[in-house]
């Protein structure tokens, strides 16, 4: 399964990347994130791994993020793995003007085991909706954060 999501953020690209690259900020835009911990490598660098723990309603989910590409401020890619699901997210950051950034996110999912069977019943729109929600939540947080720094 593959899809693309994108959003315009009214924050200069370098500032947007600074906000995005701070792991402590994730709790402000990733609903359900309860905890993160670095597992190996230099945090934020290619090859590093971080465990992310989410509570989504009654469902608990743990993912391992592995950074596969880091070319700030243009591009950032990572894989996210949990039982039966492998997800690659390639993120591209386009400087649209001196005050705005377009974030394009390409997502690829691969399923195995029982999740492969269940994936036939889960529409792509369900996954894309969650990705778009994270983008919207980041936009809200980043714009508010940037505006507060400008005041």
GROMACS .gro file of C-alpha atoms in nm:
model
  151
    1UNK     CA    1   0.000   0.000   0.000
    2UNK     CA    2   0.133   0.344  -0.097
    3UNK     CA    3   0.001   0.698  -0.068
    4UNK     CA    4   0.118   1.059  -0.047
    5UNK     CA    5   0.008   1.328   0.198
    6UNK     CA    6   0.106   1.693   0.199
    7UNK     CA    7   0.046   2.015   0.388
    8UNK     CA    8   0.148   2.382   0.379
    9UNK     CA    9   0.291   2.512   0.705
   10UNK     CA   10   0.325   2.884   0.770
   11UNK     CA   11   0.670   2.856   0.923
   12UNK     CA   12   1.005   2.911   0.747
   13UNK     CA   13   1.162   2.578   0.651
   14UNK     CA   14   1.467   2.603   0.881
   15UNK     CA   15   1.245   2.683   1.181
   16UNK     CA   16   1.001   2.406   1.089
   17UNK     CA   17   1.288   2.155   1.075
   18UNK     CA   18   1.420   2.276   1.413
   19UNK     CA   19   1.077   2.212   1.568
   20UNK     CA   20   1.034   1.876   1.390
   21UNK     CA   21   1.383   1.753   1.479
   22UNK     CA   22   1.324   1.791   1.855
   23UNK     CA   23   1.195   1.456   1.988
   24UNK     CA   24   1.049   1.628   2.295
   25UNK     CA   25   0.803   1.806   2.065
   26UNK     CA   26   0.647   1.481   1.939
   27UNK     CA   27   0.404   1.466   2.232
   28UNK     CA   28   0.250   1.793   2.109
   29UNK     CA   29   0.153   1.659   1.768
   30UNK     CA   30   0.145   1.278   1.785
   31UNK     CA   31  -0.179   1.200   1.965
   32UNK     CA   32  -0.151   0.894   2.185
   33UNK     CA   33   0.229   0.906   2.219
   34UNK     CA   34   0.305   0.818   2.578
   35UNK     CA   35   0.676   0.751   2.574
   36UNK     CA   36   0.980   0.735   2.352
   37UNK     CA   37   1.324   0.597   2.419
   38UNK     CA   38   1.642   0.582   2.216
   39UNK     CA   39   1.756   0.225   2.154
   40UNK     CA   40   2.079   0.260   1.959
   41UNK     CA   41   2.293   0.497   1.759
   42UNK     CA   42   2.322   0.874   1.786
   43UNK     CA   43   1.967   1.012   1.832
   44UNK     CA   44   1.838   1.167   1.512
   45UNK     CA   45   2.117   1.031   1.292
   46UNK     CA   46   2.097   0.773   1.012
   47UNK     CA   47   2.084   0.422   1.155
   48UNK     CA   48   1.961   0.529   1.497
   49UNK     CA   49   1.663   0.350   1.648
   50UNK     CA   50   1.395   0.481   1.880
   51UNK     CA   51   1.105   0.298   2.042
   52UNK     CA   52   0.771   0.481   2.038
   53UNK     CA   53   0.486   0.376   2.266
   54UNK     CA   54   0.128   0.482   2.191
   55UNK     CA   55  -0.207   0.437   2.361
   56UNK     CA   56  -0.482   0.464   2.102
   57UNK     CA   57  -0.811   0.414   2.277
   58UNK     CA   58  -0.793   0.067   2.429
   59UNK     CA   59  -0.514  -0.039   2.195
   60UNK     CA   60  -0.149  -0.016   2.296
   61UNK     CA   61   0.108  -0.001   2.017
   62UNK     CA   62   0.486  -0.003   2.018
   63UNK     CA   63   0.687   0.092   1.710
   64UNK     CA   64   1.057   0.101   1.636
   65UNK     CA   65   1.168   0.394   1.422
   66UNK     CA   66   1.491   0.353   1.225
   67UNK     CA   67   1.623   0.663   1.048
   68UNK     CA   68   1.722   0.575   0.693
   69UNK     CA   69   1.796   0.921   0.548
   70UNK     CA   70   1.862   1.260   0.700
   71UNK     CA   71   1.933   1.544   0.459
   72UNK     CA   72   1.803   1.844   0.651
   73UNK     CA   73   1.642   2.072   0.559
   74UNK     CA   74   1.529   1.898   0.240
   75UNK     CA   75   1.455   1.538   0.329
   76UNK     CA   76   1.409   1.287   0.612
   77UNK     CA   77   1.317   0.919   0.587
   78UNK     CA   78   1.253   0.648   0.843
   79UNK     CA   79   1.100   0.304   0.877
   80UNK     CA   80   0.847   0.219   1.146
   81UNK     CA   81   0.805  -0.143   1.247
   82UNK     CA   82   0.566  -0.329   1.470
   83UNK     CA   83   0.438  -0.685   1.465
   84UNK     CA   84   0.316  -0.759   1.113
   85UNK     CA   85   0.365  -0.405   0.980
   86UNK     CA   86   0.660  -0.236   0.809
   87UNK     CA   87   0.617   0.129   0.708
   88UNK     CA   88   0.862   0.351   0.516
   89UNK     CA   89   0.797   0.725   0.530
   90UNK     CA   90   0.991   0.954   0.295
   91UNK     CA   91   0.945   1.321   0.392
   92UNK     CA   92   1.032   1.615   0.167
   93UNK     CA   93   1.036   1.977   0.279
   94UNK     CA   94   0.996   2.245   0.012
   95UNK     CA   95   1.062   2.609   0.086
   96UNK     CA   96   0.758   2.769  -0.077
   97UNK     CA   97   0.845   3.120   0.042
   98UNK     CA   98   1.053   3.283   0.314
   99UNK     CA   99   0.763   3.218   0.556
  100UNK     CA  100   0.612   2.885   0.445
  101UNK     CA  101   0.707   2.523   0.392
  102UNK     CA  102   0.533   2.246   0.197
  103UNK     CA  103   0.576   1.906   0.363
  104UNK     CA  104   0.523   1.609   0.131
  105UNK     CA  105   0.512   1.266   0.291
  106UNK     CA  106   0.523   0.941   0.089
  107UNK     CA  107   0.416   0.634   0.288
  108UNK     CA  108   0.470   0.270   0.192
  109UNK     CA  109   0.327  -0.014   0.401
  110UNK     CA  110   0.404  -0.385   0.386
  111UNK     CA  111   0.216  -0.638   0.595
  112UNK     CA  112   0.303  -0.989   0.710
  113UNK     CA  113   0.140  -1.268   0.908
  114UNK     CA  114  -0.208  -1.201   1.038
  115UNK     CA  115  -0.177  -0.831   0.953
  116UNK     CA  116  -0.148  -0.924   0.586
  117UNK     CA  117  -0.491  -1.085   0.602
  118UNK     CA  118  -0.637  -0.796   0.803
  119UNK     CA  119  -0.491  -0.539   0.559
  120UNK     CA  120  -0.739  -0.658   0.296
  121UNK     CA  121  -1.017  -0.522   0.517
  122UNK     CA  122  -0.847  -0.194   0.609
  123UNK     CA  123  -0.890   0.072   0.341
  124UNK     CA  124  -0.595   0.289   0.240
  125UNK     CA  125  -0.805   0.590   0.339
  126UNK     CA  126  -0.790   0.479   0.703
  127UNK     CA  127  -0.409   0.492   0.703
  128UNK     CA  128  -0.395   0.816   0.504
  129UNK     CA  129  -0.643   0.980   0.742
  130UNK     CA  130  -0.410   0.908   1.036
  131UNK     CA  131  -0.107   1.041   0.845
  132UNK     CA  132  -0.295   1.358   0.751
  133UNK     CA  133  -0.405   1.405   1.111
  134UNK     CA  134  -0.041   1.398   1.227
  135UNK     CA  135   0.048   1.655   0.958
  136UNK     CA  136  -0.241   1.880   1.065
  137UNK     CA  137  -0.148   1.847   1.431
  138UNK     CA  138   0.215   1.927   1.355
  139UNK     CA  139   0.109   2.231   1.151
  140UNK     CA  140  -0.101   2.362   1.441
  141UNK     CA  141   0.179   2.307   1.692
  142UNK     CA  142   0.462   2.443   1.471
  143UNK     CA  143   0.273   2.758   1.373
  144UNK     CA  144   0.179   2.829   1.734
  145UNK     CA  145   0.535   2.758   1.853
  146UNK     CA  146   0.687   2.980   1.583
  147UNK     CA  147   0.444   3.265   1.651
  148UNK     CA  148   0.519   3.253   2.024
  149UNK     CA  149   0.892   3.284   1.951
  150UNK     CA  150   0.830   3.585   1.727
  151UNK     CA  151   0.629   3.772   1.995
   0.00000   0.00000   0.00000
